[in-house]
XYZ file of C-alpha atoms in Angstrom:
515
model
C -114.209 30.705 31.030
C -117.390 29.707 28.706
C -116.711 28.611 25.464
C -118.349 32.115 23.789
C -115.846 34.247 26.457
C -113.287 32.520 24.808
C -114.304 32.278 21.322
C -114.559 36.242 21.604
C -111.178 36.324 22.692
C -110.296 34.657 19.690
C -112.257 36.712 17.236
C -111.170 39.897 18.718
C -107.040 38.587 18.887
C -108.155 37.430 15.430
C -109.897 40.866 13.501
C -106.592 43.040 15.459
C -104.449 40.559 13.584
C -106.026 40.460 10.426
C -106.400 44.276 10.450
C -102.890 44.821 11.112
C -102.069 41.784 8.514
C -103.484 44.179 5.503
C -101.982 47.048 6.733
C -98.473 45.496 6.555
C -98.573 43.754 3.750
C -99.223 47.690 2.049
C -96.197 48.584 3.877
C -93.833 45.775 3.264
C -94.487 45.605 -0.267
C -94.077 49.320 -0.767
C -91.141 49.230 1.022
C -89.480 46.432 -0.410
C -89.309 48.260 -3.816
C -87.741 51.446 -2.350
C -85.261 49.006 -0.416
C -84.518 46.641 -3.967
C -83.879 50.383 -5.653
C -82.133 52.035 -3.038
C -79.969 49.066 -1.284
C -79.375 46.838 -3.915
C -79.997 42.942 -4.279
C -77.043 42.501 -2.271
C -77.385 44.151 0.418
C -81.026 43.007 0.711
C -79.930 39.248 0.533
C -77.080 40.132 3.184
C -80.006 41.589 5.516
C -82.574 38.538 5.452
C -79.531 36.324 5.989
C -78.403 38.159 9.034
C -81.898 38.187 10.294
C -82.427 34.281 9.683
C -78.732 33.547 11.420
C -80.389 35.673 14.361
C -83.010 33.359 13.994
C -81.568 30.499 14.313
C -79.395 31.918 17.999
C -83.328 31.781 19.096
C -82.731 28.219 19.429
C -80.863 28.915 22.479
C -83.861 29.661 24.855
C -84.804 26.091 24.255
C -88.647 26.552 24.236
C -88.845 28.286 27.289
C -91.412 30.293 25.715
C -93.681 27.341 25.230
C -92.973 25.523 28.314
C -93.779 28.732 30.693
C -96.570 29.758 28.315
C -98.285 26.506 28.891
C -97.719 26.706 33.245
C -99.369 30.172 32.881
C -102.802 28.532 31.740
C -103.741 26.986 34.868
C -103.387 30.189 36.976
C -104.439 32.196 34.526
C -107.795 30.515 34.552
C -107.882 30.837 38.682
C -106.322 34.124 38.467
C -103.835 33.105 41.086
C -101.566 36.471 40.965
C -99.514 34.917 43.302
C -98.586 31.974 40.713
C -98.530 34.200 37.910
C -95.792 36.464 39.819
C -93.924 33.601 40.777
C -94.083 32.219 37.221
C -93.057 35.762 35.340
C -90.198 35.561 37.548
C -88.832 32.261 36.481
C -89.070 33.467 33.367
C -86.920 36.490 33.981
C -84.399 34.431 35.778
C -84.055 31.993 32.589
C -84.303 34.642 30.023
C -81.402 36.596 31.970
C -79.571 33.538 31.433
C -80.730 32.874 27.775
C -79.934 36.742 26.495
C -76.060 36.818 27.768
C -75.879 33.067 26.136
C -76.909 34.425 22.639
C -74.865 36.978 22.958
C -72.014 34.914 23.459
C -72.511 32.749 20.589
C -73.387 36.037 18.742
C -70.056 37.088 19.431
C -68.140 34.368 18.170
C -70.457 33.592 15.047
C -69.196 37.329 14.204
C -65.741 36.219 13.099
C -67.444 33.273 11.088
C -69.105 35.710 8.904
C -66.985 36.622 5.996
C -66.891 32.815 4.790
C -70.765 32.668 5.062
C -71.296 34.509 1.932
C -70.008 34.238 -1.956
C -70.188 38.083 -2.650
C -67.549 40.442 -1.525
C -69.475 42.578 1.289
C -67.266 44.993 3.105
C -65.946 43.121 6.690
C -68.001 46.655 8.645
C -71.046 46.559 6.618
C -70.987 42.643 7.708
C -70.091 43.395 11.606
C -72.801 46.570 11.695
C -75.635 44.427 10.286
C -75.028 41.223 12.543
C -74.494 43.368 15.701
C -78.011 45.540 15.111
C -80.000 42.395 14.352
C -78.247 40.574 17.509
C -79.182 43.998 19.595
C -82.989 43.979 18.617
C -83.476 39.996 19.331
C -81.738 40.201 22.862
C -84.159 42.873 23.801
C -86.666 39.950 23.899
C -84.772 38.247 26.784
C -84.098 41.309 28.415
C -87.037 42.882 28.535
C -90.106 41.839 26.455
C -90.746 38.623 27.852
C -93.472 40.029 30.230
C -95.627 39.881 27.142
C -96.183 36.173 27.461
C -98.967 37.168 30.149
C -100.653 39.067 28.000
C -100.514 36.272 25.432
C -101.894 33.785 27.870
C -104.538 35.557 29.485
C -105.731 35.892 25.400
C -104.946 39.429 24.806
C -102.572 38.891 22.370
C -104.734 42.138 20.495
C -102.733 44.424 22.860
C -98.930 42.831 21.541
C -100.299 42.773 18.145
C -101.637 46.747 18.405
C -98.153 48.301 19.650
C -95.811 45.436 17.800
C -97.072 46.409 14.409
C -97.503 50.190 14.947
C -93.718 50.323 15.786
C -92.789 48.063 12.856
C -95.222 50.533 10.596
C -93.366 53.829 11.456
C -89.559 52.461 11.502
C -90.703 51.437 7.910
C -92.061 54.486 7.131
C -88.914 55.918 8.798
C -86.248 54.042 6.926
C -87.741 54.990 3.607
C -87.828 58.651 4.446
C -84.128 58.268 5.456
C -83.295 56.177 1.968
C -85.591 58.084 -0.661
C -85.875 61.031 0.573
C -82.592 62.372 2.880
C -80.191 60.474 0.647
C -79.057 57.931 3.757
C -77.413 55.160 3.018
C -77.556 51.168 4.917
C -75.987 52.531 8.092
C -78.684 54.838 8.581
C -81.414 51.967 7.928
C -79.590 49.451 10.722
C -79.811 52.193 13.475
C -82.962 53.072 13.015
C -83.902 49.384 13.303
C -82.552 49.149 16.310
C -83.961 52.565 17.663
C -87.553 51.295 16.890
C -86.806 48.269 18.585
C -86.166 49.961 21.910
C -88.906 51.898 21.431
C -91.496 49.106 21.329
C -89.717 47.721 24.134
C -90.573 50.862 25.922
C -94.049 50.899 24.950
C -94.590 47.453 25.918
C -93.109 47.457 29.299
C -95.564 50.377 29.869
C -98.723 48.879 28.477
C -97.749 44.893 30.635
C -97.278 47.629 34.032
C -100.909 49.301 33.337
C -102.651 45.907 32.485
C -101.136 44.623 35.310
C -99.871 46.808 38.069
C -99.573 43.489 40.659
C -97.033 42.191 38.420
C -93.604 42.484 39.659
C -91.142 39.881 38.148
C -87.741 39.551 40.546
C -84.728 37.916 38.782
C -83.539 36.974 42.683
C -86.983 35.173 43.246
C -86.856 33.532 40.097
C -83.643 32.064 40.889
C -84.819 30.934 44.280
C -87.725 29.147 43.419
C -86.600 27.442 40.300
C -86.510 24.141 41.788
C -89.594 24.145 42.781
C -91.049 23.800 39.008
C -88.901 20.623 37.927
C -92.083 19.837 35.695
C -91.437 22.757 33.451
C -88.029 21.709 32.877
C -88.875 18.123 32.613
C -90.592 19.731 29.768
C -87.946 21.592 28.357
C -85.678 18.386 27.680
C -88.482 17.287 25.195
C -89.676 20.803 24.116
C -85.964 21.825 22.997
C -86.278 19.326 20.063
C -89.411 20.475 18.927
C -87.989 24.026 19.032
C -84.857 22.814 17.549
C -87.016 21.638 14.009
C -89.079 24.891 14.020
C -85.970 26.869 13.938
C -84.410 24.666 11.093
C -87.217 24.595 9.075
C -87.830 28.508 8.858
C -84.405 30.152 9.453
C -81.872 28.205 7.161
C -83.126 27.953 3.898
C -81.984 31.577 3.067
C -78.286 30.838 4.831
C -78.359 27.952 2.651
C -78.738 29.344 -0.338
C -76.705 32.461 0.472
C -73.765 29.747 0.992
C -74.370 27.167 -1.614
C -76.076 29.913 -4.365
C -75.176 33.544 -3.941
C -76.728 36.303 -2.147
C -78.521 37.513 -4.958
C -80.749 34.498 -5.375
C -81.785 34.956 -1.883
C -82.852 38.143 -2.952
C -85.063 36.273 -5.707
C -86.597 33.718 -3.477
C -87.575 36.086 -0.688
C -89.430 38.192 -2.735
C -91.845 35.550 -3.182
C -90.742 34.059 0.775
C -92.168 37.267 2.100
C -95.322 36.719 0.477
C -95.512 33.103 2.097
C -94.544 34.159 5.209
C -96.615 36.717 5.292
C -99.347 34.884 4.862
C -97.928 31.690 7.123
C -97.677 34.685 9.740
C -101.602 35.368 9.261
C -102.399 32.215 10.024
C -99.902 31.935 12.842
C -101.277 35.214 14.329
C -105.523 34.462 14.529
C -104.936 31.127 15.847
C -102.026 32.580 18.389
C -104.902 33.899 19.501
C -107.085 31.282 20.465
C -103.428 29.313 22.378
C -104.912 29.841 25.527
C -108.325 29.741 24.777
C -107.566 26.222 23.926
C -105.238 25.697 26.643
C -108.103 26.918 28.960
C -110.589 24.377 27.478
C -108.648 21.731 27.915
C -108.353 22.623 31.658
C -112.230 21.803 31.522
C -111.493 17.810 31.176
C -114.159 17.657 28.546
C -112.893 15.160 26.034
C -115.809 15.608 23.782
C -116.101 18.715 23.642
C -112.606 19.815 23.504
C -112.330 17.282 20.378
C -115.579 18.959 18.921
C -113.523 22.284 19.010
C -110.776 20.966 17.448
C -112.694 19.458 14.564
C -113.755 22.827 14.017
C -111.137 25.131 14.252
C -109.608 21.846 10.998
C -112.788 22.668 9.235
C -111.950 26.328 9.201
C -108.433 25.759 8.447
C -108.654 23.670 5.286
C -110.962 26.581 4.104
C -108.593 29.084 4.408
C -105.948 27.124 3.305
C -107.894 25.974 -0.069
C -108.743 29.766 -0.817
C -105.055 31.299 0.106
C -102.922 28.606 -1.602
C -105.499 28.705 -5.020
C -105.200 32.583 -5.057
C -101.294 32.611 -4.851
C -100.830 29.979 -7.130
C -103.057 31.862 -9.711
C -101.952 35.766 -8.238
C -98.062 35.409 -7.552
C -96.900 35.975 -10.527
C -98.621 38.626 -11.792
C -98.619 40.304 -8.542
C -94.560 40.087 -8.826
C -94.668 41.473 -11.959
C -96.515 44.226 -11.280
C -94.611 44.912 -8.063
C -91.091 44.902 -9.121
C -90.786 43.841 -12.765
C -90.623 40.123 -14.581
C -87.134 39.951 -13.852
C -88.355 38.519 -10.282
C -90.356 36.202 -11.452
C -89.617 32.216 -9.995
C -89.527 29.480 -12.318
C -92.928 27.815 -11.776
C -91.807 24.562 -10.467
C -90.056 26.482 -7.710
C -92.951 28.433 -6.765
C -95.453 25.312 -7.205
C -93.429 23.520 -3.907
C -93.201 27.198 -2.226
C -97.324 27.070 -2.342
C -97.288 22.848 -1.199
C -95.110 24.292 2.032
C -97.550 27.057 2.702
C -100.527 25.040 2.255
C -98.779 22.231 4.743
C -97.575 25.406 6.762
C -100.986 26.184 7.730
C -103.491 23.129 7.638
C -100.376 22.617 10.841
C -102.046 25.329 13.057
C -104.408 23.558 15.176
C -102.354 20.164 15.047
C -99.314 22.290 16.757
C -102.278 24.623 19.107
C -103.923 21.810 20.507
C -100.893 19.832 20.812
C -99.363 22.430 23.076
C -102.538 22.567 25.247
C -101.879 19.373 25.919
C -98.237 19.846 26.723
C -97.368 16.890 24.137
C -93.850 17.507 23.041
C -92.598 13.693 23.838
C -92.310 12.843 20.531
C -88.766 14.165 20.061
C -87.549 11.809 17.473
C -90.127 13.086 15.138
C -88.504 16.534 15.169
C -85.214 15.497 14.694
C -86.107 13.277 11.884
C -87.851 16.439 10.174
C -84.874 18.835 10.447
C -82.440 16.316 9.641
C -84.871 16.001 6.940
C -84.734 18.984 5.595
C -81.368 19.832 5.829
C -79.817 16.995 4.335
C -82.203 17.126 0.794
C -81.995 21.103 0.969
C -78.352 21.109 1.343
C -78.142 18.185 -1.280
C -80.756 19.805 -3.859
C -79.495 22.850 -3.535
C -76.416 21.822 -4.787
C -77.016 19.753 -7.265
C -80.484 21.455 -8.642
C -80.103 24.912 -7.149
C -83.258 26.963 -5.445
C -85.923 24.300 -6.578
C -83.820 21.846 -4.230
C -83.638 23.920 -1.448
C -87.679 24.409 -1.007
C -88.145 20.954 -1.746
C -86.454 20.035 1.062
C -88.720 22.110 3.262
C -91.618 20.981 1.693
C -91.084 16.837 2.241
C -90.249 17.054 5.528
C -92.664 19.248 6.704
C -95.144 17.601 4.848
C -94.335 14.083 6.073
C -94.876 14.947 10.008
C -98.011 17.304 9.124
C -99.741 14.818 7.371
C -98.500 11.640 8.239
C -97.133 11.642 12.083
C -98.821 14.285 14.021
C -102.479 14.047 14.077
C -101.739 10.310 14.833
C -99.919 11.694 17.746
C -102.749 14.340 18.825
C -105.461 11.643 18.928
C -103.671 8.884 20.282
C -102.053 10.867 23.699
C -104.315 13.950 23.320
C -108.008 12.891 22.703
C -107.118 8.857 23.206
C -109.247 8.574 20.465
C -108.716 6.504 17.009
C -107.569 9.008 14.247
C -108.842 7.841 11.587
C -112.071 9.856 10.963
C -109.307 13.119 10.491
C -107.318 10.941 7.528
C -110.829 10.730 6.078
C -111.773 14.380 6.543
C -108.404 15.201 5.048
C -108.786 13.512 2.065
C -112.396 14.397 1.805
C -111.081 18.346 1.959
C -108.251 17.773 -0.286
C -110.081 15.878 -2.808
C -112.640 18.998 -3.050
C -109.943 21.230 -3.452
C -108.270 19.681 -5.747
C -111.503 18.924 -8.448
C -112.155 22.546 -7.713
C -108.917 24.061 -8.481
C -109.040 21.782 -11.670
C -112.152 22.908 -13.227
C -111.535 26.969 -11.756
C -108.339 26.717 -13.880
C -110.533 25.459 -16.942
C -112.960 27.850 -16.233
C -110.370 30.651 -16.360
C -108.286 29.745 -18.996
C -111.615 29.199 -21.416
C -113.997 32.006 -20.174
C -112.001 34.692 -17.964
C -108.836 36.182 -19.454
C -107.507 38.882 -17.709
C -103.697 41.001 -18.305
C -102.736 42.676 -15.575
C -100.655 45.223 -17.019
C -100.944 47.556 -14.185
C -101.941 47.493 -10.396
C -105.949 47.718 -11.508
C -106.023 44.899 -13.443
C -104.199 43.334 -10.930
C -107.110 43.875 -8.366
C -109.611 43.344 -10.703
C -108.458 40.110 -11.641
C -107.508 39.349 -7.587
C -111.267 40.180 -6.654
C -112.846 37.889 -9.552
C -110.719 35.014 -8.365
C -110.708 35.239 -4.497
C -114.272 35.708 -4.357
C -115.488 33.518 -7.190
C -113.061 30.819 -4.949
C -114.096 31.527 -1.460
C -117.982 31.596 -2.180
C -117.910 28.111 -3.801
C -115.495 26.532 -2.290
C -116.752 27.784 1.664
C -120.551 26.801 -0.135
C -118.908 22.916 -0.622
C -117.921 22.618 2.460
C -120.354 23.856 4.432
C -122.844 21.432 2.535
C -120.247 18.509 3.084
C -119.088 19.142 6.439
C -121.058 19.246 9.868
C -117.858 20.591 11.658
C -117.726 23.808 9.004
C -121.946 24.499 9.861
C -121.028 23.872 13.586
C -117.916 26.558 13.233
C -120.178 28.942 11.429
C -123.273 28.450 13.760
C -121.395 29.486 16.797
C -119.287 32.380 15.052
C -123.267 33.554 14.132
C -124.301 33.069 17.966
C -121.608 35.264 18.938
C -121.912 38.081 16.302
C -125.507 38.216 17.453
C -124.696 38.216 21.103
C -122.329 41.146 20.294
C -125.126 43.266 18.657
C -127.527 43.042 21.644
């Protein structure tokens, strides 16, 4: 596959995403303020801590989901059908396997439940919400795991089309049933889990019509198992990496919930939601490009693939810079706005919520091309970073509450971002010295940070703006993000020849497009 066939890829996975991003970002945040009015902080905190315990029973396919992903490249690129059937299969045999495991933990978890949480939520309420939440994430073993192919052939477009269109209407459909029929939480869980079946549905539909030569057999993936000891060779290392992913995103709202209350969970995910939102983004347009990379890599060109890499950083620390400047600067008021000042964070809180996301992204192409290259041996690293994080989060939250808790996230992340993993990348990956990236990191975060310093100057002296309603809001959202983006991308592309190479070839292919 040529370099522009898969940049396209990329850019297509990457305008579906970004599309669908703005779209549900509308929803979400209209939603959220019919679900704060009409459920209650409590029951609001009680659902995003049964959805990050779910999270955390995802630890039990032990990176299968990378490991297979990453044996799909090579056939992929041949289009061996053959392989990929035989592949798809293992996959359904260990996903059989995985689903009836989570379920099983699921089930005893389920008496654990009532001494999770400080407030007084009826035992049924509790059992109701855990069970839906288990029933819509063992769909994914069940059934949806025939979407990796799409993923890896680099039409993750198609998942992202039908995944957010179903997540769109059960929205739309739970606030119909709260607002407007006068149903209650019972009614919101079972239409959750009658929107997940119905993606599932659409999906399986969608993988048969893409494909129609794929036909996964449990029985044959069970046979040939043996025969694809590397993948599980891989496992043993990948489990710890997926063990520290897990940690790091799913327990900082059980933690809370357990050392705070479930109302401050309520608190911190209104501005979580906007992080992870935008961490999901990010996560989403360079999902895209996984296979792409995987694909180049397949090529054996060291050069180039490092050339690629150096570009996809450049492009990265850009929209890191802008998206971290405008929430610092935009949260608040945006909050505000939104759902009232009583949901406003203290600032030091929210200061080390915008340090995670910034770390959370400038990650992306560290963790991409590190999968391409299958590199998960450094194991001890991700122990070290969800020990990490769990032992100052547990600490901090008790002793200095929420700011505690997302300072734990943000050290430990930030320590194997910065510090241990693009050491790792260019020593097994590119065998190359890594020091030319510590000096393009500090080059970008220097920039940012003089320009951050003199925008706030510039604001505080020249532009003063209330947002006292939603148009100010976007007035005052439009001044900064562009004002931002136009000198900041200007900077860089004057300062760095990887950010004119990324822009010269994203201009090669628009212009290709257009003829």
């Amino acid at each position: 596959m040529a370099a522009t066939e898969r940049l396209r890829y990329s850019i297509r996975n990457a305008k579906t995403s970004l599309v669908f991003y703005f779209i549900m970002l509308l929803v979400n945040l209209f939603s959220r303020k019919i679900f704060l009015e009409f459920l209650g902080d409590t029951l609001n905190g009680l659902t995003t801590t049964m959805q990050f315990t779910i999270g955390l029973l995802n630890m039990a396919d032990i990176g299968i989901v990378t490991a297979i992903s990453c044996a799909l490249f090579q056939p992929v690129f041949n289009n061996d059908k053959e392989e990929i059937n035989r592949i798809i299969s293992l996959f359904c045999f260990l996903f059989r396997i995985v689903g009836f495991v989570i379920i099983g933990i699921g089930m005893i978890i389920l008496f654990f439940l009532p001494m999770w949480v400080k407030e007084e939520v009826p035992t049924p309420i509790l059992v109701v919400s855990f069970l839906t939440f288990l029933f819509t994430t063992s769909l994914s073993y069940f059934v949806n795991y025939k979407q990796q192919l799409l993923l890896a052939s680099q039409k993750t477009y198609i998942v992202t089309r039908i995944q957010n269109s179903v997540i769109i209407l059960k929205i739309l459909a739970q606030v119909i049933a709260l607002k407007y029929l006068g149903q209650g939480y019972l009614t919101w869980l079972g239409l959750e889990a009658v929107f997940a079946v119905l993606y599932s549905v659409i999906l399986e539909w969608k993988v048969r019509k893409e494909y129609p030569w794929l036909h996964p057999s449990y029985a044959l993936g069970k046979k040939i198992r043996r025969e694809y000891k590397y993948i599980f060779r891989n496992l043993k290392q990948i489990v710890s990496h997926k063990f520290a992913n897990v940690i790091l995103t799913q327990t900082d709202s059980i933690i809370i919930a357990h050392v705070i209350s479930l109302v401050t969970v309520t608190f911190y995910y209104n501005y979580a939601i906007i992080i992870t939102k935008l961490t999901s983004l990010i996560g989403a347009l360079f999902s895209g490009s996984w296979a792409g990379v995987g694909n180049l890599i397949s090529e054996n060109n060291r050069q180039k693939t490092i050339l690629v890499f150096k570009q996809y950083n450049a492009i990265t620390f850009f929209l890191a810079g802008v998206i971290c400047f405008c929430v610092w600067l935009l949260a608040d008021p945006f909050i505000s706005v939104w759902i009232g000042d009583k949901y406003i964070l203290d600032n030091r809180i929210f200061i080390v919520m915008v340090i995670s996301l910034y770390i959370a992204i400038i990650r992306q192409p560290l963790t991409v091309f590190l999968n391409g290259y299958s590199l998960y041996k450094d194991t001890w690293s991700a122990w070290c970073e969800a020990g990490m994080n769990l032992l100052i989060s547990i600490i901090g939250g008790i002793h200095f509450g929420l700011f505690g808790v997302v300072l734990g996230t943000a050290i430990s992340t930030g320590a194997n971002t910065v510090l241990w993993k693009p050491y790792f990348l260019y020593r097994e990956g590119f065998k190359e010295s890594c020091k030319e990236f510590y000096f393009t990191f500090a080059k970008y975060l220097g920039i940012l940070i003089v320009l951050i310093t003199g925008f706030k100057i510039l604001l505080s002296e020249i532009i003063v703006i209330e947002c006292k309603n939603l148009f100010d809001f976007c007035i005052y959202g439009i001044i900064i993000f562009t004002g931002f983006s136009l000198i900041y991308g200007s900077i860089l592309y004057l300062s760095s020849s990887s950010m004119r190479s990324a822009a010269s070839l994203i201009k090669v292919i628009r212009t290709r497009k257009k003829i």
